[in-house]
Amino acid sequence: MKRQLVTILICSPLLGLLPTESRAAPPSAEPINLLKVYQQALLEDPQLERWQANLDANREAQAQSEAKLLLPKVNANANITGNFQTINLQGNAVGQGGSSNFKSYGYSLTLTQPLFHYDRLIAVDQAGKAVKKADMQMLTAHQDLIVRVAERYFAVLGALDNLNFAKSQRETLAQQHDKIHKQFDAGGIDHHRHH
């Protein structure tokens, strides 16, 4: 929302200075103005796409840092132990002797939630700062795009003005040339006076 507002505030004064349609465009063509050119550039600018990808990556890193801070640590263990024993009875021993084989099984699940995890708090803080920095870089990229688009747009308008002026001069000279030839052909100009 902030970026759109900045874009509108920067572009709005410029739009009042521009013609509503390009002088080179035929009358049936859709009018081209600075805002339309800028909107198209927003969709296609590779620099802006790069900064957007950087911002998205930093936001994802921030979300992961926050998840690590809030989520508990889970450890699961399982074991199987084979037991082999031989019982030898001596003397007055009571019971049965012999050998036996059996397996014992063990499972454990440990869930740990620290009350305070300083390193994770630092990681969340750093991720937040990285997102703010990426946000500022993105805003700067938008402003840079506005400047680049405006410079190129006005350069094109200037070139069109120069082209139109050159065409007008050529037409004026051609008309003067035709007028002089007609006067000369009609005998209105004495070619001996000009030599």
C-alpha positions as a printed Julia matrix, in Angstrom:
195×3 Matrix{Float64}:
  0.0     0.0     0.0
  2.83    2.41    0.88
  4.62    1.69   -2.41
  1.48    2.39   -4.43
  0.93    5.67   -2.59
  4.54    6.75   -3.19
  4.23    5.8    -6.86
  1.02    7.79   -7.27
  2.46   10.8    -5.43
  5.56   10.82   -7.62
  3.77   10.2   -10.92
  0.75   12.46  -10.39
  2.5    15.82  -10.93
  4.19   14.44  -14.05
  0.95   13.27  -15.62
 -0.43   16.8   -15.85
  2.52   17.79  -18.05
  2.04   15.06  -20.61
 -0.12   14.85  -23.68
 -2.83   12.24  -23.46
 -1.7    10.47  -26.6
  1.52    9.99  -28.46
  2.02   12.25  -31.46
  3.52    9.36  -33.43
  0.54    7.09  -32.84
 -2.23    6.99  -35.41
 -5.56    8.49  -34.28
 -7.12    5.05  -33.85
 -4.39    3.85  -31.44
 -5.0     3.78  -27.71
 -3.5     6.83  -25.95
 -0.14    6.18  -24.31
  0.74    8.14  -21.21
  3.43    7.93  -18.56
  1.24    6.02  -16.11
  0.48    3.3   -18.68
  4.15    2.99  -19.57
  5.04    2.76  -15.87
  2.37    0.12  -15.22
  3.76   -1.96  -18.09
  7.3    -1.52  -16.74
  6.12   -2.76  -13.33
  5.17   -6.06  -14.96
  8.33   -6.5   -17.02
 11.29   -4.85  -15.26
 13.97   -7.48  -14.44
 15.58   -5.31  -11.74
 12.27   -4.99   -9.94
 11.69   -8.74  -10.25
 15.12   -9.39   -8.71
 14.39   -7.13   -5.72
 10.94   -8.7    -5.31
 12.52  -12.17   -5.2
 15.0   -10.9    -2.6
 12.15   -9.5    -0.5
 10.17  -12.75   -0.78
 13.23  -14.79    0.29
 13.79  -12.55    3.32
 10.14  -12.79    4.33
 10.33  -16.59    4.11
 13.52  -16.59    6.23
 11.72  -14.43    8.79
  8.76  -16.82    8.92
 11.11  -19.77    9.42
 12.99  -17.95   12.2
  9.72  -17.2    13.97
  8.61  -20.81   13.58
 11.87  -22.05   15.13
 11.35  -19.7    18.05
  7.82  -20.86   18.75
  7.86  -24.53   17.82
  9.12  -27.15   20.28
 11.99  -29.5    19.55
 10.86  -33.09   19.05
 13.12  -36.15   19.35
 11.92  -39.7    18.75
 13.94  -42.82   19.52
 13.26  -46.5    19.11
 15.4   -49.5    19.95
 15.34  -53.28   19.89
 17.69  -55.27   22.08
 18.38  -58.98   21.71
 19.02  -60.72   25.05
 20.73  -64.1    25.23
 21.43  -65.68   28.61
 22.45  -68.98   30.05
 21.54  -69.76   33.66
 23.65  -72.34   35.48
 22.38  -73.37   38.89
 24.81  -74.54   41.52
 24.31  -76.27   44.74
 21.08  -75.46   46.62
 19.85  -72.96   44.04
 16.16  -72.84   43.48
 14.78  -72.44   40.02
 15.33  -73.75   36.64
 18.59  -73.5    34.8
 19.18  -73.34   31.08
 19.4   -70.74   28.37
 16.85  -68.23   27.2
 16.61  -65.81   24.34
 14.28  -62.82   24.21
 14.04  -59.36   22.72
 13.24  -56.15   24.52
 11.8   -53.1    22.82
 12.03  -49.47   23.8
 10.44  -46.29   22.47
 10.8   -42.7    23.54
  9.43  -39.38   22.39
 10.88  -36.19   23.82
  9.22  -32.81   23.36
 11.28  -29.81   24.51
 10.03  -26.23   24.64
 12.6   -23.83   26.08
 11.21  -20.85   27.92
 13.98  -18.62   26.63
 16.1   -19.26   23.55
 18.42  -16.27   23.1
 20.01  -17.41   19.82
 16.59  -17.86   18.24
 15.47  -14.43   19.46
 18.55  -12.94   17.8
 17.77  -14.85   14.58
 14.19  -13.51   14.57
 15.47   -9.97   15.16
 18.04  -10.28   12.36
 15.43  -11.72   10.0
 13.12   -8.8    10.79
 15.9    -6.33   10.03
 16.68   -8.14    6.77
 13.0    -7.84    5.75
 13.0    -4.11    6.54
 16.17   -3.67    4.5
 14.71   -5.65    1.59
 11.52   -3.57    1.86
 13.58   -0.37    1.58
 15.51   -1.82   -1.37
 12.21   -2.66   -3.03
 10.92    0.87   -2.44
 14.17    2.26   -3.86
 13.81   -0.05   -6.88
 10.27    1.28   -7.46
 11.5     4.87   -7.27
 14.41    4.05   -9.58
 11.95    2.51  -12.03
  9.81    5.66  -11.91
 12.86    7.78  -12.74
 14.05    5.46  -15.52
 10.59    5.28  -17.09
 10.06    9.05  -16.85
 13.49    9.81  -18.34
 12.94    7.46  -21.26
  9.35    8.61  -21.76
 10.37   12.27  -21.91
 13.31   11.38  -24.17
 10.87    9.76  -26.59
  8.56   12.79  -26.41
 11.55   15.06  -27.07
 12.6    12.93  -30.03
  9.03   13.02  -31.38
  8.99   16.81  -31.03
 12.31   17.02  -32.89
 10.98   14.72  -35.6
  7.76   16.73  -35.96
  9.76   19.97  -36.09
 12.07   18.54  -38.77
  9.05   17.34  -40.79
  7.44   20.76  -40.46
 10.64   22.49  -41.6
 10.94   20.12  -44.56
  7.32   20.8   -45.55
  7.83   24.56  -45.21
 11.0    24.46  -47.32
  9.27   22.28  -49.92
  6.37   24.77  -50.09
  8.77   27.7   -50.45
 10.69   25.81  -53.12
  7.47   25.08  -55.03
  6.36   28.71  -54.69
  9.67   30.01  -56.05
  9.58   27.54  -58.95
  6.01   28.58  -59.82
  6.99   32.25  -59.73
 10.04   31.53  -61.84
  8.03   29.49  -64.33
  5.41   32.25  -64.5
  8.15   34.8   -65.15
  7.64   36.58  -61.87
 11.32   36.24  -60.94
 14.14   37.61  -63.08
 16.88   35.04  -62.83
 19.46   37.61  -64.08
 18.92   39.82  -61.02
 19.94   37.03  -58.64
 23.23   36.17  -60.36
